[in-house]
Amino acid sequence: MDNRKYEALLTVAETGSITRAAEQMGYTQSGITQMIKSLENELGVTLLTRTNRGVSLTNAARELLPLMRDEQRADERIKQQCAAFSGKTAGRITIGCLSSVSESWMPSVLETLASRYPGIQVSMKEHETPMLLELLADGSLDLAICEITGESTPLEVVKLHTDEIIAIVPQDHELAGRGSVTLQDLSGYPFISYTIGETSLGYPGWPEAIIKRKVRFNIAYSCKDNLTVIKMIDHRLGVSLASDLIMRNYETSAARLHLDPPIYRDIGIVKRPAEKDLPAASAFTSCLMEFIKNEYHI
């Protein structure tokens, strides 16, 4: 079976569009369509149906996707292992991470990776933790860098960093001069919340996922982008919560206050259990761990 056909279907499933899949893979729309039709003929099942909004996967396609991802990973493992036989570390890996991680850590990590292993190609996907774990479980990711908990999990977890959650308020706000504030203190003011894509699937957004709904905030605005939230605070439109890792990426006049009692989140690498890393993934992990040690002096 030609794995490019698998890749075509997987990319359509990911992007939700033949047009976007063609752009991402560097093919024409007709080229993607022909590959999927050829795959349907070979398998004897219908994989896509056309709707007013474009195309959608059939039930058969949804059941086959995990098997196709397994096939792709096996094919990639063979290619990377063959490269290793000749002393090279090369190949493709897909990394999932939080936006704060991609902004704070990934540029330096990828710079090191590119200088040492120019044959490695990295695809990076930004999502919140629940979606990253789903993508990891279904084989869409080789590893994820996301929030971790002390709860037992079938996944393999390596802790990297403990990130403090802080309050951010306009610089001239009446809370700005305090050393710390409670969540209850913040609930008395207009609050700027983060709306993440996963909320439509029933996942808690920010800050609900962090504070475990201990306090009901007076939400005045909901934004998707970290920078937008911070700029709105600079314009005195409300208060919010952020993490230290998020705030290090932006210049802002906002006052940063510790929470009382303090709240933290742990960030780590999450992998599928009992699955040997691809050589390229091992190289990436090595560069990431080196960065963490240097950045946080551990």
Coordinates of C-alpha atoms in Angstrom, one line a residue:
M1 CA 0.0 0.0 0.0
D2 CA 1.3 3.5 -0.9
N3 CA 1.5 5.3 2.4
R4 CA 1.1 8.7 0.7
K5 CA -2.6 7.7 0.3
Y6 CA -2.8 7.1 4.0
E7 CA -1.2 10.5 4.6
A8 CA -3.7 12.1 2.2
L9 CA -6.6 10.8 4.2
L10 CA -5.1 11.5 7.5
T11 CA -4.3 15.1 6.4
V12 CA -7.9 15.6 5.2
A13 CA -9.1 14.3 8.5
E14 CA -6.8 16.7 10.4
T15 CA -7.6 19.8 8.3
G16 CA -11.2 19.0 7.5
S17 CA -10.7 20.0 3.9
I18 CA -9.3 18.6 0.7
T19 CA -8.1 22.1 -0.2
R20 CA -6.1 22.6 3.0
A21 CA -4.8 19.1 2.8
A22 CA -3.5 19.7 -0.7
E23 CA -1.8 22.9 0.4
Q24 CA -0.2 21.2 3.4
M25 CA 1.1 18.2 1.3
G26 CA 2.1 20.2 -1.7
Y27 CA -0.4 18.6 -4.1
T28 CA -3.3 19.8 -6.2
Q29 CA -6.8 19.3 -5.0
S30 CA -7.4 16.8 -7.8
G31 CA -4.2 15.0 -6.8
I32 CA -5.5 14.5 -3.2
T33 CA -8.9 13.5 -4.5
Q34 CA -7.4 10.9 -6.9
M35 CA -5.3 9.4 -4.1
I36 CA -8.2 9.0 -1.8
K37 CA -10.4 7.5 -4.6
S38 CA -7.6 5.0 -5.4
L39 CA -7.4 4.1 -1.7
E40 CA -11.2 3.6 -1.6
N41 CA -10.9 1.3 -4.6
E42 CA -8.1 -0.7 -3.0
L43 CA -9.8 -1.1 0.3
G44 CA -13.3 -1.5 -1.1
V45 CA -14.9 1.0 1.3
T46 CA -16.1 4.6 1.0
L47 CA -13.8 6.9 3.1
L48 CA -15.2 10.4 2.4
T49 CA -18.6 11.8 1.8
R50 CA -19.3 15.3 0.4
T51 CA -21.4 17.8 2.4
N52 CA -22.4 21.4 2.0
R53 CA -19.5 22.3 4.2
G54 CA -16.9 20.2 2.3
V55 CA -16.1 16.6 3.1
S56 CA -16.6 14.4 6.1
L57 CA -15.1 11.0 7.1
T58 CA -17.3 7.9 6.9
N59 CA -17.6 5.6 9.9
A60 CA -15.3 3.2 8.2
A61 CA -12.7 5.9 7.7
R62 CA -12.8 6.9 11.4
E63 CA -12.2 3.3 12.4
L64 CA -9.3 2.9 10.0
L65 CA -7.5 6.1 10.9
P66 CA -5.7 4.7 14.0
L67 CA -4.5 1.7 11.9
M68 CA -3.2 4.0 9.2
R69 CA -1.4 6.1 11.8
D70 CA 0.2 2.9 13.1
E71 CA 1.2 2.0 9.6
Q72 CA 2.8 5.4 9.1
R73 CA 4.7 5.2 12.4
A74 CA 6.0 1.8 11.4
D75 CA 7.1 3.1 8.0
E76 CA 8.8 6.1 9.6
R77 CA 10.5 3.9 12.2
I78 CA 12.0 1.8 9.4
K79 CA 13.3 4.8 7.6
Q80 CA 14.8 6.3 10.8
Q81 CA 16.4 3.1 11.8
C82 CA 17.9 2.6 8.3
A83 CA 19.3 6.2 8.6
A84 CA 20.8 5.2 12.0
F85 CA 22.6 2.2 10.4
S86 CA 24.6 4.7 8.4
G87 CA 25.3 7.0 11.4
K88 CA 22.6 9.5 10.7
T89 CA 19.7 10.8 12.8
A90 CA 17.0 11.9 10.4
G91 CA 13.3 11.7 9.8
R92 CA 10.0 13.3 10.8
I93 CA 8.4 13.8 14.2
T94 CA 5.2 15.5 15.4
I95 CA 5.4 17.3 18.7
G96 CA 2.3 18.6 20.5
C97 CA 2.7 21.4 23.1
L98 CA 1.0 24.2 25.0
S99 CA 1.2 27.6 23.4
S100 CA 3.2 28.9 26.4
V101 CA 5.7 26.0 25.8
S102 CA 6.0 26.7 22.1
E103 CA 6.6 30.4 22.8
S104 CA 9.0 30.0 25.7
W105 CA 11.0 26.8 25.1
M106 CA 10.6 25.6 21.5
P107 CA 12.5 28.2 19.6
S108 CA 15.7 27.5 21.6
V109 CA 15.2 23.7 21.6
L110 CA 14.5 23.6 17.8
E111 CA 17.5 25.8 17.1
T112 CA 19.7 23.3 18.9
L113 CA 18.0 20.4 17.3
A114 CA 18.5 21.9 13.8
S115 CA 22.1 22.6 14.3
R116 CA 22.9 19.1 15.6
Y117 CA 20.5 17.1 13.5
P118 CA 19.7 18.9 10.2
G119 CA 18.0 15.8 8.8
I120 CA 15.2 15.9 11.4
Q121 CA 11.9 17.6 10.3
V122 CA 9.6 18.7 13.1
S123 CA 5.8 19.3 12.9
M124 CA 4.5 21.2 15.9
K125 CA 0.8 21.3 17.0
E126 CA -0.4 23.7 19.6
H127 CA -3.4 22.7 21.8
E128 CA -4.5 22.6 25.4
T129 CA -3.7 19.6 27.4
P130 CA -6.9 17.5 26.9
M131 CA -6.7 17.7 23.1
L132 CA -2.9 17.0 23.2
L133 CA -3.6 13.8 25.2
E134 CA -6.3 12.7 22.7
L135 CA -3.9 13.3 19.8
L136 CA -1.2 11.4 21.5
A137 CA -3.5 8.5 22.3
D138 CA -4.7 8.2 18.7
G139 CA -1.2 8.3 17.2
S140 CA -1.3 11.8 15.8
L141 CA 1.7 12.9 18.0
D142 CA 5.0 11.3 18.8
L143 CA 5.0 13.0 22.2
A144 CA 3.3 15.9 24.0
I145 CA 4.6 18.6 26.3
C146 CA 1.7 19.6 28.5
E147 CA 0.3 19.8 32.0
I148 CA 0.6 16.7 34.1
T149 CA -1.0 15.6 37.4
G150 CA -0.2 13.2 40.1
E151 CA -3.1 11.0 39.0
S152 CA -2.3 7.5 37.7
T153 CA -2.2 7.3 34.0
P154 CA -1.4 4.6 31.4
L155 CA 0.8 7.2 29.7
E156 CA 4.6 7.6 30.3
V157 CA 5.2 10.9 32.0
V158 CA 8.4 12.8 32.7
K159 CA 8.1 16.0 34.7
L160 CA 10.1 19.0 33.4
H161 CA 9.0 22.1 35.3
T162 CA 6.7 23.5 37.9
D163 CA 5.0 26.7 36.7
E164 CA 3.4 29.2 39.1
I165 CA 0.0 30.6 38.4
I166 CA -0.2 34.3 39.1
A167 CA -2.8 37.1 39.0
I168 CA -2.3 39.9 36.4
V169 CA -4.0 43.3 36.9
P170 CA -3.6 46.8 35.3
Q171 CA -0.6 48.7 36.8
D172 CA -2.8 51.3 38.4
H173 CA -5.4 48.8 39.7
E174 CA -6.3 49.0 43.4
L175 CA -5.0 45.5 43.8
A176 CA -1.7 46.2 42.1
G177 CA 0.2 47.3 45.2
R178 CA -0.5 44.1 47.2
G179 CA 2.0 41.4 47.5
S180 CA -0.6 38.7 46.9
V181 CA -4.3 38.2 46.3
T182 CA -6.9 35.5 46.7
L183 CA -9.1 34.1 43.9
Q184 CA -12.0 35.6 45.8
D185 CA -10.3 39.0 45.6
L186 CA -10.2 38.7 41.8
S187 CA -13.8 37.6 41.5
G188 CA -14.9 41.1 42.5
Y189 CA -13.6 42.7 39.2
P190 CA -14.3 42.2 35.5
F191 CA -12.4 39.1 34.5
I192 CA -10.8 38.3 31.1
S193 CA -11.0 34.6 30.4
Y194 CA -9.3 32.4 27.9
T195 CA -11.5 30.5 25.4
I196 CA -9.8 27.4 24.1
G197 CA -10.9 25.3 21.2
E198 CA -11.6 22.3 23.3
T199 CA -14.4 24.0 25.4
S200 CA -16.9 23.0 22.6
L201 CA -16.0 19.4 23.4
G202 CA -16.8 19.7 27.0
Y203 CA -13.3 20.4 28.3
P204 CA -12.8 23.1 30.9
G205 CA -11.1 26.2 29.7
W206 CA -8.7 28.5 31.5
P207 CA -8.8 29.2 34.3
E208 CA -11.4 26.6 35.2
A209 CA -9.0 23.7 34.5
I210 CA -6.4 25.2 36.9
I211 CA -8.6 26.5 39.8
K212 CA -11.0 23.5 39.7
R213 CA -14.0 26.0 39.8
K214 CA -13.2 27.1 43.3
V215 CA -14.4 30.6 42.5
R216 CA -17.0 32.0 40.1
F217 CA -15.4 34.9 38.2
N218 CA -17.2 37.9 36.8
I219 CA -16.3 37.2 33.2
A220 CA -16.4 40.3 31.0
Y221 CA -14.4 39.1 28.0
S222 CA -13.3 35.8 26.6
C223 CA -10.2 35.7 24.3
K224 CA -8.3 32.8 22.7
D225 CA -4.8 34.4 22.5
N226 CA -2.5 35.1 25.4
L227 CA -1.3 38.4 23.9
T228 CA -4.9 39.6 23.5
V229 CA -5.7 39.0 27.1
I230 CA -2.5 40.8 28.3
K231 CA -3.2 43.8 26.0
M232 CA -6.7 44.1 27.3
I233 CA -5.4 44.2 30.8
D234 CA -2.9 46.9 29.8
H235 CA -6.0 48.8 28.5
R236 CA -7.7 48.4 32.0
L237 CA -10.5 46.2 30.8
G238 CA -10.2 43.7 33.6
V239 CA -8.0 41.3 35.5
S240 CA -7.0 37.7 34.8
L241 CA -4.8 34.8 35.6
A242 CA -1.7 33.7 33.8
S243 CA 1.3 31.4 34.4
D244 CA 4.9 32.6 34.9
L245 CA 5.8 30.7 31.7
I246 CA 3.2 32.7 29.7
M247 CA 4.2 36.1 31.1
R248 CA 7.8 35.7 30.3
N249 CA 7.0 36.0 26.6
Y250 CA 5.4 39.4 26.6
E251 CA 6.2 43.0 27.5
T252 CA 3.5 44.5 29.6
S253 CA 2.8 47.1 32.2
A254 CA 0.5 44.8 34.1
A255 CA 1.2 44.1 37.7
R256 CA 2.0 40.5 38.6
L257 CA 0.7 39.2 41.9
H258 CA 1.2 35.9 43.7
L259 CA -1.9 34.0 44.7
D260 CA -2.8 33.2 48.3
P261 CA -2.8 30.2 48.6
P262 CA -0.3 29.6 45.7
I263 CA -1.3 27.5 42.7
Y264 CA 1.1 25.7 40.5
R265 CA 0.9 23.5 37.4
D266 CA 3.5 20.8 36.5
I267 CA 4.6 20.6 32.9
G268 CA 6.2 17.5 31.4
I269 CA 6.7 15.2 28.5
V270 CA 4.0 12.6 27.9
K271 CA 4.4 9.6 25.7
R272 CA 2.6 6.4 24.8
P273 CA 3.6 3.6 27.2
A274 CA 5.7 0.6 26.1
E275 CA 6.6 2.3 22.7
K276 CA 10.2 2.8 21.9
D277 CA 11.0 6.4 20.8
L278 CA 11.8 7.1 17.2
P279 CA 15.5 8.1 16.9
A280 CA 14.4 11.6 15.9
A281 CA 12.1 11.8 19.0
S282 CA 15.0 10.7 21.2
A283 CA 17.2 13.4 19.7
F284 CA 14.5 16.0 20.3
T285 CA 14.0 14.9 23.9
S286 CA 17.7 15.1 24.6
C287 CA 17.8 18.7 23.3
L288 CA 14.7 19.6 25.4
M289 CA 16.2 18.1 28.6
E290 CA 19.4 20.0 28.0
F291 CA 17.5 23.3 27.6
I292 CA 15.5 22.7 30.8
K293 CA 18.7 22.0 32.8
N294 CA 20.4 25.1 31.5
E295 CA 17.3 27.3 31.8
Y296 CA 16.3 26.3 35.3
H297 CA 19.8 25.4 36.6
I298 CA 18.8 21.9 37.6

